[in-house]
Short mmCIF file of C-alpha atoms in Angstrom, two decimals:
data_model
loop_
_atom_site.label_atom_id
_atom_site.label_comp_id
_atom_site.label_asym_id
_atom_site.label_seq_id
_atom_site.Cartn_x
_atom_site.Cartn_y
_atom_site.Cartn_z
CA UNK A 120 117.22 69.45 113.28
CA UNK A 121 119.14 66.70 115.14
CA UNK A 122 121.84 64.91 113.44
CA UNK A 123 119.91 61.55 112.74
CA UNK A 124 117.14 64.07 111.56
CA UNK A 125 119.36 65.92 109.33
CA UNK A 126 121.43 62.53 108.24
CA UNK A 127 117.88 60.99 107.58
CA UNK A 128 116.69 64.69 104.90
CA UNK A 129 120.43 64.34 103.11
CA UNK A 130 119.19 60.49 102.73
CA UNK A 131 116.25 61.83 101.18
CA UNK A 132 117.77 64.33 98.38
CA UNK A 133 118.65 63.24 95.42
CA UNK A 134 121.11 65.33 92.85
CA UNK A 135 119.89 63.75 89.57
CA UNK A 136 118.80 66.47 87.02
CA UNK A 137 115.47 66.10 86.24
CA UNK A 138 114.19 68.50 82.96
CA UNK A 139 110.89 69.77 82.03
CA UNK A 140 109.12 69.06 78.52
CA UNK A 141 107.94 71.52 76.42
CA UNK A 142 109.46 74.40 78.45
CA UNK A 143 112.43 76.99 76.01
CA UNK A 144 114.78 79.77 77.21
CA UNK A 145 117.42 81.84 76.22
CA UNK A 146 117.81 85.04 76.82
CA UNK A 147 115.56 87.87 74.43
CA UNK A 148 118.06 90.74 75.36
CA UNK A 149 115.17 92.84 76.45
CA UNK A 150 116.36 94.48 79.16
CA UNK A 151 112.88 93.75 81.03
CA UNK A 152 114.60 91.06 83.74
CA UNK A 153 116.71 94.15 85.14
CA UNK A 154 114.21 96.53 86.39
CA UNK A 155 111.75 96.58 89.58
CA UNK A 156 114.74 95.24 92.31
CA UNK A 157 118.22 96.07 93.89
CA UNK A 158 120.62 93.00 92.60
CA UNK A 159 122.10 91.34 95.48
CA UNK A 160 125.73 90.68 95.54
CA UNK A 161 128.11 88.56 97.68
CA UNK A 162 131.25 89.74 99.13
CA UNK A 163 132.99 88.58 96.18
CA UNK A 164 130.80 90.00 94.03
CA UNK A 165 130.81 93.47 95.44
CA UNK A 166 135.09 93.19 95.07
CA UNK A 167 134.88 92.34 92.15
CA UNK A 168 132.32 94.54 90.21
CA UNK A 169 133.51 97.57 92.01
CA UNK A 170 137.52 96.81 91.40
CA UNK A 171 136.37 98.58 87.99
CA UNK A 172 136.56 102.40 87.53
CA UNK A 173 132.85 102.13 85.41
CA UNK A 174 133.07 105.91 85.44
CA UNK A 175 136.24 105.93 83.37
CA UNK A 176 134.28 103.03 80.99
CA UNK A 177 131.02 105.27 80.23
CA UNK A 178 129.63 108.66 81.28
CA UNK A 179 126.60 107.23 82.55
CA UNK A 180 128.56 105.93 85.49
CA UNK A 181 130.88 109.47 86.51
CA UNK A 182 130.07 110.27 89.96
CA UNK A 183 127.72 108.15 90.79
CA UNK A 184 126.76 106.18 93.80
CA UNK A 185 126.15 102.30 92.31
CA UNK A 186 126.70 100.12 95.47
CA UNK A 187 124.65 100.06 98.67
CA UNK A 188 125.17 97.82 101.61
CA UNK A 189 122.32 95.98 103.15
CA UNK A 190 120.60 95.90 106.11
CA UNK A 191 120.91 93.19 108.98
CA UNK A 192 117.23 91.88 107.71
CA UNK A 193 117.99 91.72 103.67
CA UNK A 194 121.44 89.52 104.73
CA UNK A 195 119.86 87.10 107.44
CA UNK A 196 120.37 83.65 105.94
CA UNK A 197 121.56 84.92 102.48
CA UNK A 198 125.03 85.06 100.92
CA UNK A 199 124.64 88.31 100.12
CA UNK A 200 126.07 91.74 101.46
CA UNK A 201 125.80 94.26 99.73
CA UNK A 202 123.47 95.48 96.05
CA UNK A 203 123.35 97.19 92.83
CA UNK A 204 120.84 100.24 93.59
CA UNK A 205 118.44 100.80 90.72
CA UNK A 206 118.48 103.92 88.49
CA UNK A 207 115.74 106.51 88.97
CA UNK A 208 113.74 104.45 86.16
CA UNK A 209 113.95 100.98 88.41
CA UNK A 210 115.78 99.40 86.05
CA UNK A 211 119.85 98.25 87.11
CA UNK A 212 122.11 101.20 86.41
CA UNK A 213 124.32 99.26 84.10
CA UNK A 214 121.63 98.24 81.89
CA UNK A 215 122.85 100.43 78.21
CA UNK A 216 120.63 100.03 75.28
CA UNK A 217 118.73 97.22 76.89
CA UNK A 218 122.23 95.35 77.61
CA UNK A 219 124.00 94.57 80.67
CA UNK A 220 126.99 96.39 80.22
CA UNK A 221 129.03 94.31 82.86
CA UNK A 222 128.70 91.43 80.90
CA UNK A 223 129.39 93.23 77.75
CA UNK A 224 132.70 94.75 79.03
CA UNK A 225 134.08 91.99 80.66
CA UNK A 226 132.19 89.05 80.41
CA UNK A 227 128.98 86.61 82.11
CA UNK A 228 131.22 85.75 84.52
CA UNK A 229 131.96 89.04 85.83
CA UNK A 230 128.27 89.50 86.78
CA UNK A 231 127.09 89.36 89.98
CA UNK A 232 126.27 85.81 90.66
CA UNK A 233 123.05 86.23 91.26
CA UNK A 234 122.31 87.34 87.58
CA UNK A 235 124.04 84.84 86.18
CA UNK A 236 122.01 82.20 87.59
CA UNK A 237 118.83 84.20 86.61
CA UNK A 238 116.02 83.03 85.82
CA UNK A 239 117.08 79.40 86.55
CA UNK A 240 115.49 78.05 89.47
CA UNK A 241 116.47 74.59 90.91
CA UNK A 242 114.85 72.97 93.81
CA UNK A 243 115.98 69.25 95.31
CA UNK A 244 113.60 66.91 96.52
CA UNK A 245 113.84 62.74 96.89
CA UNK A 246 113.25 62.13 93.31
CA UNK A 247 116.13 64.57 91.76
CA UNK A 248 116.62 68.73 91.50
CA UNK A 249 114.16 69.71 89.60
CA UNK A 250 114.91 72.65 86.69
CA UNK A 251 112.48 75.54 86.38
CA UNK A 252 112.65 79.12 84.96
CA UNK A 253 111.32 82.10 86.25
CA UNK A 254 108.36 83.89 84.51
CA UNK A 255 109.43 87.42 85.26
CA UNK A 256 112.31 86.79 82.33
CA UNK A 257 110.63 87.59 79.08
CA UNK A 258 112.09 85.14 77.51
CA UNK A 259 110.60 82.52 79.69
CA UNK A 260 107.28 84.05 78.93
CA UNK A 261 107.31 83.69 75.34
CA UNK A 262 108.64 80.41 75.64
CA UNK A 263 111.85 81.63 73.05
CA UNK A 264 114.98 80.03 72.23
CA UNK A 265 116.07 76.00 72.79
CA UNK A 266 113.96 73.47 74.63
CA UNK A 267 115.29 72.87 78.07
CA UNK A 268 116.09 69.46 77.86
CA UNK A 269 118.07 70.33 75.04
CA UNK A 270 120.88 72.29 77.43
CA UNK A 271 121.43 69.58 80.13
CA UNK A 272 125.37 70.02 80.37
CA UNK A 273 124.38 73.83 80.08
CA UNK A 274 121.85 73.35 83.39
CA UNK A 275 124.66 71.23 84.97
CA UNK A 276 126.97 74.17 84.98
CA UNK A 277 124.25 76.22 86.55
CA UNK A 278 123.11 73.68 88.53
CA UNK A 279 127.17 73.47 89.84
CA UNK A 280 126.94 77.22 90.41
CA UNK A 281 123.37 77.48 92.59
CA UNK A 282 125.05 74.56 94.74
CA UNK A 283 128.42 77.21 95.14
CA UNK A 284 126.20 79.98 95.63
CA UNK A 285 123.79 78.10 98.41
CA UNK A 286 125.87 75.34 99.94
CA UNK A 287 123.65 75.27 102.93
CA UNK A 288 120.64 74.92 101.10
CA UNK A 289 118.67 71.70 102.09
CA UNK A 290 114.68 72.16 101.43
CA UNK A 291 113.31 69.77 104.17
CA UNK A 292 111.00 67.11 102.28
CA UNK A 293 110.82 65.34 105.89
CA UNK A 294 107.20 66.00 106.53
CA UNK A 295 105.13 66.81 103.55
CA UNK A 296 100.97 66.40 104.35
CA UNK A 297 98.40 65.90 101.55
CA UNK A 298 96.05 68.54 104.37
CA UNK A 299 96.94 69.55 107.66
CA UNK A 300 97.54 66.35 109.68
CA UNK A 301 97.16 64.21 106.98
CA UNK A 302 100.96 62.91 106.18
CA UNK A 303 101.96 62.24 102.84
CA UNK A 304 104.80 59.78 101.60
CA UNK A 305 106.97 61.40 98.67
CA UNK A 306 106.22 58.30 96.74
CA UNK A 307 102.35 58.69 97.26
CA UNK A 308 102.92 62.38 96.12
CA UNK A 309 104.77 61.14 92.92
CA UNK A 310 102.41 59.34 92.15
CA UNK A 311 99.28 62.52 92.59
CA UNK A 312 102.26 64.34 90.67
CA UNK A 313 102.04 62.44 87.63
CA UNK A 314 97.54 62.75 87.48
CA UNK A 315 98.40 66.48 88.63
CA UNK A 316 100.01 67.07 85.72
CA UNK A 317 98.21 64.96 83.13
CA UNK A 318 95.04 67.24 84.92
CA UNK A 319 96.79 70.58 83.95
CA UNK A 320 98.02 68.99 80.55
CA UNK A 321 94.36 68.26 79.27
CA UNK A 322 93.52 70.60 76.33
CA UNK A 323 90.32 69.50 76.01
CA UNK A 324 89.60 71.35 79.13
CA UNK A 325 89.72 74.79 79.94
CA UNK A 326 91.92 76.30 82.54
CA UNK A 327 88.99 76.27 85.27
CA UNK A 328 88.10 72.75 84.76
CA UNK A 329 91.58 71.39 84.61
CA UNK A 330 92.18 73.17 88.26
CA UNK A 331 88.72 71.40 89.63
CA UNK A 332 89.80 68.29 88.17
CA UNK A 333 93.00 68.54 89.71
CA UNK A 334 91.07 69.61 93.06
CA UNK A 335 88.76 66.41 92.81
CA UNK A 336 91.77 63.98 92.40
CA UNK A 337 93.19 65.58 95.48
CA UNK A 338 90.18 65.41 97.63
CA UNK A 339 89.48 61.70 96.76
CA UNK A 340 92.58 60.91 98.03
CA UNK A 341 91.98 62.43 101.28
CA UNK A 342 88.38 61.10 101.11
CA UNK A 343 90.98 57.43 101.04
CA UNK A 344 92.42 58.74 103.84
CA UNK A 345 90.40 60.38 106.38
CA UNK A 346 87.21 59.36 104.85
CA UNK A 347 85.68 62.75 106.07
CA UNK A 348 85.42 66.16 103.97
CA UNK A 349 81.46 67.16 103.47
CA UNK A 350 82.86 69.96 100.94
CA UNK A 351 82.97 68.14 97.93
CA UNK A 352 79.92 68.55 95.30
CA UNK A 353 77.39 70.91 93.96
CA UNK A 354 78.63 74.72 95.04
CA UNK A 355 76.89 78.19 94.86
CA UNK A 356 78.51 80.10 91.81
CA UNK A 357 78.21 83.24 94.52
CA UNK A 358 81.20 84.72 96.19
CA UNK A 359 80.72 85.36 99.60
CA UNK A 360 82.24 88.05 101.94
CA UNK A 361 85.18 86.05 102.82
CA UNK A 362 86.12 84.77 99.67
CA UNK A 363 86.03 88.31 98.32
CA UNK A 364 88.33 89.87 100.97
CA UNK A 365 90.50 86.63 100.25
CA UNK A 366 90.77 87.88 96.70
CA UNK A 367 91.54 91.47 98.40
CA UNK A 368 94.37 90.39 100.17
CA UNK A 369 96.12 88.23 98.31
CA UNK A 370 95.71 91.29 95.43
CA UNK A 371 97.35 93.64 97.94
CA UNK A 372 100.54 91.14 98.19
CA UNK A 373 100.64 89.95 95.02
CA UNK A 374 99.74 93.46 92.78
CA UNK A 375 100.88 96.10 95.03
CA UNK A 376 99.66 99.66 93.52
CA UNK A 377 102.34 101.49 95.93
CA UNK A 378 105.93 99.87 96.72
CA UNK A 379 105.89 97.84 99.69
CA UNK A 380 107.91 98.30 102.82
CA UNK A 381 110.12 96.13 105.31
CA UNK A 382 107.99 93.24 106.15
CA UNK A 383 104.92 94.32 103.77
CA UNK A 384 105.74 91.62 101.40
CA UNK A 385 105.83 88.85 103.45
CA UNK A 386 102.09 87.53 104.84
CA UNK A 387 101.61 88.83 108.40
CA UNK A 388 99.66 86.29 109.76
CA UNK A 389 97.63 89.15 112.13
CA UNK A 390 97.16 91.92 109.21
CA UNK A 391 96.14 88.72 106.33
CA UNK A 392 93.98 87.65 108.87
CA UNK A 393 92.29 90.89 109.84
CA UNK A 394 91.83 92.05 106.41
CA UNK A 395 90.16 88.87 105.23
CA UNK A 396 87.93 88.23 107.90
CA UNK A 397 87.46 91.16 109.44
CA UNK A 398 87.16 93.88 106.57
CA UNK A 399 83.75 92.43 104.94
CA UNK A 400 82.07 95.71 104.98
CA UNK A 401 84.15 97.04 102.24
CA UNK A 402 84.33 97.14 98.68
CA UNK A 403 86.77 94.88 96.94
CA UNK A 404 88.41 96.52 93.72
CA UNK A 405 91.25 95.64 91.82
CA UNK A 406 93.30 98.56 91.72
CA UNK A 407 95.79 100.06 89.25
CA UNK A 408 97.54 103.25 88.98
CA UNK A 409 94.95 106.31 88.45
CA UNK A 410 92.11 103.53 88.59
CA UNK A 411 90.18 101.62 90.57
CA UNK A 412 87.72 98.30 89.28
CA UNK A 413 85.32 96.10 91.42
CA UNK A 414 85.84 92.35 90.60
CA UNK A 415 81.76 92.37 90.01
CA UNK A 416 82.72 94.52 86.87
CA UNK A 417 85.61 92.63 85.64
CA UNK A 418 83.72 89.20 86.45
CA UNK A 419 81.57 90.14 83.37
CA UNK A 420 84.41 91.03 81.03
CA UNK A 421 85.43 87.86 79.00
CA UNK A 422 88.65 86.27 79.53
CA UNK A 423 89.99 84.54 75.77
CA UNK A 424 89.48 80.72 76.14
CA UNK A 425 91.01 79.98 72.83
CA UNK A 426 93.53 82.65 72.42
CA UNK A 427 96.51 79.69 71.40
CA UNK A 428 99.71 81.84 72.34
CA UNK A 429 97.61 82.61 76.11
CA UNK A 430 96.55 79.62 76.57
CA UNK A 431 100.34 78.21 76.19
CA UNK A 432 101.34 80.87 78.28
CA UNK A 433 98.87 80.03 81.06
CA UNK A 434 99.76 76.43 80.74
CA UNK A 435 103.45 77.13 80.67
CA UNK A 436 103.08 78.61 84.00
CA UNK A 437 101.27 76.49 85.72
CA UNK A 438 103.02 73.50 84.50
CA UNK A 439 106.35 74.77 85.66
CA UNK A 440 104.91 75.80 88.96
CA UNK A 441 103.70 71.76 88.68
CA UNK A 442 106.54 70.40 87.67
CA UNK A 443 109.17 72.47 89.83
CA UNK A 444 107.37 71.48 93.00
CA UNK A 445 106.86 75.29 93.69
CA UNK A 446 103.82 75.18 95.40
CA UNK A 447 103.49 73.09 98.73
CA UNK A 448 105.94 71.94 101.19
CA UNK A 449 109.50 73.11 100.98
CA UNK A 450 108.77 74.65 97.26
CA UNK A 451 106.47 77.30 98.69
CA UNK A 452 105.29 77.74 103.01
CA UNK A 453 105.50 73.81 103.82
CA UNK A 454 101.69 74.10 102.85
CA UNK A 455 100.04 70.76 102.35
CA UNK A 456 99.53 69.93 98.68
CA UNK A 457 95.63 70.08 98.74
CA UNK A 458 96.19 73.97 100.14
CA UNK A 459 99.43 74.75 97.67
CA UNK A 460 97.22 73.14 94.64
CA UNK A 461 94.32 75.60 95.50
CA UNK A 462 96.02 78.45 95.71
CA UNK A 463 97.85 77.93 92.30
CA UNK A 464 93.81 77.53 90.97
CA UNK A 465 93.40 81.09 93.25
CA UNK A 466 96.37 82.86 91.46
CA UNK A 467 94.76 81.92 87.71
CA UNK A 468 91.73 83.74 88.74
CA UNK A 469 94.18 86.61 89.90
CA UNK A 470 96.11 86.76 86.77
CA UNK A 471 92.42 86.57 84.91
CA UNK A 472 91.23 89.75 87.05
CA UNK A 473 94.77 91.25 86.71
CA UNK A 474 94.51 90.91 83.20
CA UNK A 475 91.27 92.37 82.70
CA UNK A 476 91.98 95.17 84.73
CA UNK A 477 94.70 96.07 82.49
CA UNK A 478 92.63 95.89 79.55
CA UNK A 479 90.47 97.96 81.17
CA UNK A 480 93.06 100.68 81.71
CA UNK A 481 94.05 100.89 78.49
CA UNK A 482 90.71 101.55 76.81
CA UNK A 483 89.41 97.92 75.66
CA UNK A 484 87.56 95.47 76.87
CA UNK A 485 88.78 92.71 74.74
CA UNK A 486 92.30 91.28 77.02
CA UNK A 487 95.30 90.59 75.19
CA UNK A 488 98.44 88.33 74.77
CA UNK A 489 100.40 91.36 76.61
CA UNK A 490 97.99 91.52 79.27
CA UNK A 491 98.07 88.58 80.55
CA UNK A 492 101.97 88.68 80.19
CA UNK A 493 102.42 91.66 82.30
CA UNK A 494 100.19 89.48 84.77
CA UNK A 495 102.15 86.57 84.89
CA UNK A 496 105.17 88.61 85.29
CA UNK A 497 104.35 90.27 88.47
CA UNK A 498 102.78 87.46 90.23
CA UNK A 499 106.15 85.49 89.37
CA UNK A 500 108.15 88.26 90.63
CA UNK A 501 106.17 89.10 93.77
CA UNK A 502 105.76 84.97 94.59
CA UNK A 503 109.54 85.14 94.89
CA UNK A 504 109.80 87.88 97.10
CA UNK A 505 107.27 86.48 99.24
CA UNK A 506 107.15 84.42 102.52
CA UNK A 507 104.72 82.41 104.58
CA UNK A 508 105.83 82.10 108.15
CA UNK A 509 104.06 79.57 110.23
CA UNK A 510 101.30 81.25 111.48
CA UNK A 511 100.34 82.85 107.60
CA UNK A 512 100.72 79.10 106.39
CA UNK A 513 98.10 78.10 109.07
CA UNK A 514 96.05 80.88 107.70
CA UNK A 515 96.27 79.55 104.16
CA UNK A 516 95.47 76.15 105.25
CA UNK A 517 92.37 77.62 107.24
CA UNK A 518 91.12 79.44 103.91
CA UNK A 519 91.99 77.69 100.94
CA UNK A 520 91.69 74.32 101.55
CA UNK A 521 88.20 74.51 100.77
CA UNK A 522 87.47 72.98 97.08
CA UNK A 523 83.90 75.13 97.62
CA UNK A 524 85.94 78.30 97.82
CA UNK A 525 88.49 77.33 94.66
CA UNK A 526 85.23 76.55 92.68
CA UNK A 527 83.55 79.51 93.56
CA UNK A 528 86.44 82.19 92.93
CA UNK A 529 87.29 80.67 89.69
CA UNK A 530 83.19 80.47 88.43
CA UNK A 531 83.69 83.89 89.38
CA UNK A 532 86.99 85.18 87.62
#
């Protein structure tokens, strides 16, 4: 940026806390936040964690190899220099009896920093930072523990420490679009925020119509705007090839069966594109380990509409993904918000395959409350390892800014 350009995005940010309703944490104790990644730790971090003999402090440490140093790629434009390596079961190596045993030696404070922000998220836009929590933390996903709003001098600490930890950090609101050339003031988008939400907060709707509501609102406004679309309407409830090796490839990011490698999680806009428009000729099955499930046989399994502690779930997530901002513009790819809106609709129809796959899996055909969980989990964990470049955010805007496409996949789901 130039310096009246960067002057003019500090102008824009605004520090103000802002809180969501309805959304609890504190922390289960479950151990399940600790497993599936190599903890990151700053220079400080990595003196001060491995100033301790932890051999001398439990067995489970004596000659063993904790610490790794990163490569040139996991450092660029991160604080961090070095990581915890997981165990041989992919959980963190200090994790005894389901406890992190740095912080029960010596304190929270002696964590790495990373962890003791986790799993509070904090993104700054005009209208204040707002507070989020990350849905891979168990705790987040059975909403347990004290309302959020409840621990605001709490979330100002952590708030104090995220700003420490990422003093550079300036997400650049400068140029949000409602669609691709289509500009968008933030206090137009406040204003689609608030119906957004009230959309997604309507329980006399289910989950699909809330999304095409949401869609609708959306498209009106660029119907205001550009007074063109010719995609709005009646839709086929049929997939077609493109929509189904959409679903493919966004499964193969999101679910991976195998571990990914260096640059696998991120969307390569010539391998995304390939796959879904090239790849037509193949069939499209959600896979898990040992198994293998074509979305036409999952499309007929039913998904629980009325399950209550689901359905709060579902809405949990979606609303926080809302709420945080953590789906268009510098929350997630600079998408537009018509594209970012869609693919949050996309990703419910993921979670709903997901889901049934792993009903499937485990002998029933009836999907449960831990289903769905184990869903949500992954998706949150994978969408924040993720990254759209420019040319895979083009991509997104060419395929999911379609409402057509959003209708059909979730009729289909």
């Amino acid at each position: 940026m130039t310096d009246s350009a960067q002057n003019s995005q500090k102008d824009l940010l605004s520090g103000e806390l802002v809180l969501p309703d309805g959304i609890n944490y504190e922390c289960t104790g479950c151990g399940k936040c600790c497993g599936g990644w190599a903890i990151p730790m700053t220079q400080d971090d990595y003196e001060r964690i491995t100033s301790v003999n932890w051999g001398e402090k439990h067995d489970k440490f004596k000659n063993q190899n904790l610490f790794r140093e990163l490569k040139d790629y996991e450092m660029a434009n991160t604080p961090y220099s070095y990581a915890i390596k997981p165990g041989q079961d992919g959980h963190c190596p200090f994790l005894v009896d389901n406890l992190c045993f740095i912080h029960s030696l010596n304190g929270p404070k002696f964590k790495p920093s990373i962890c003791q922000l986790f799993p509070y998220s904090f993104n700054q836009t005009p209208t204040g930072t707002y507070a989020t929590i990350s849905f891979v933390s168990m705790g987040a996903i059975n909403n347990s523990g004290k309302a959020l709003v409840d621990q605001r001098e709490y979330l100002e600490s952590k708030l104090g420490e995220f700003k420490a930890l990422y003093p550079e950090h300036e997400p650049n609101w400068t140029s949000i679009a409602l669609a691709t050339g289509v500009p968008l003031t933030w206090d137009e988008y406040m204003q689609l925020d608030a119906k957004l939400i009230a959309c997604m907060s309507d329980s006399s709707k289910n989950f699909e119509d809330r999304f095409i509501a949401g869609s609708d609102l959306l498209i009106e406004e660029f119907n205001k705007k550009r007074e063109r679309l010719g995609a709005k309407g009646n839709v086929s409830p049929a997939l077609n090839w493109q929509d189904k090796q959409l679903i493919k490839a966004l499964r193969k990011i999101y679910y991976p069966v195998k571990p990914l490698g260096k640059g696998e999680g991120d969307f390569n806009f010539y391998k995304f594109l390939a796959q879904v428009m090239l790849n037509g000729a193949f069939p499209v099955n959600i896979d898990l380990p040992g198994h293998a499930y074509s979305i036409e046989k999952l499309a007929k399994i039913p998904f629980p509409q009325d399950d209550p502690d689901i359905s709060s779930l579902i809405y949990r997530y979606f609303f926080s993904r809302l709420f945080g901002k953590h789906y268009f513009g510098a929350g997630f790819g600079q998408l537009s918000v018509i594209t970012g809106f869609h693919h949050l609709a996309i990703l419910y129809a993921l979670i709903k395959l997901q889901s049934k796959a792993s009903s499937l899996q485990r002998g029933s055909v009836a999907v449960s409350y831990l289903d769905v969980a184990a869903a949500v989990r992954q998706l949150e964990k994978r969408l924040g390892e993720t990254s759209l470049d420019g040319m895979a955010a083009a991509t997104f805007e060419l395929l999911m800014f379609s409402p057509n496409r959003m209708r059909r996949i979730l009729a289909f789901s």
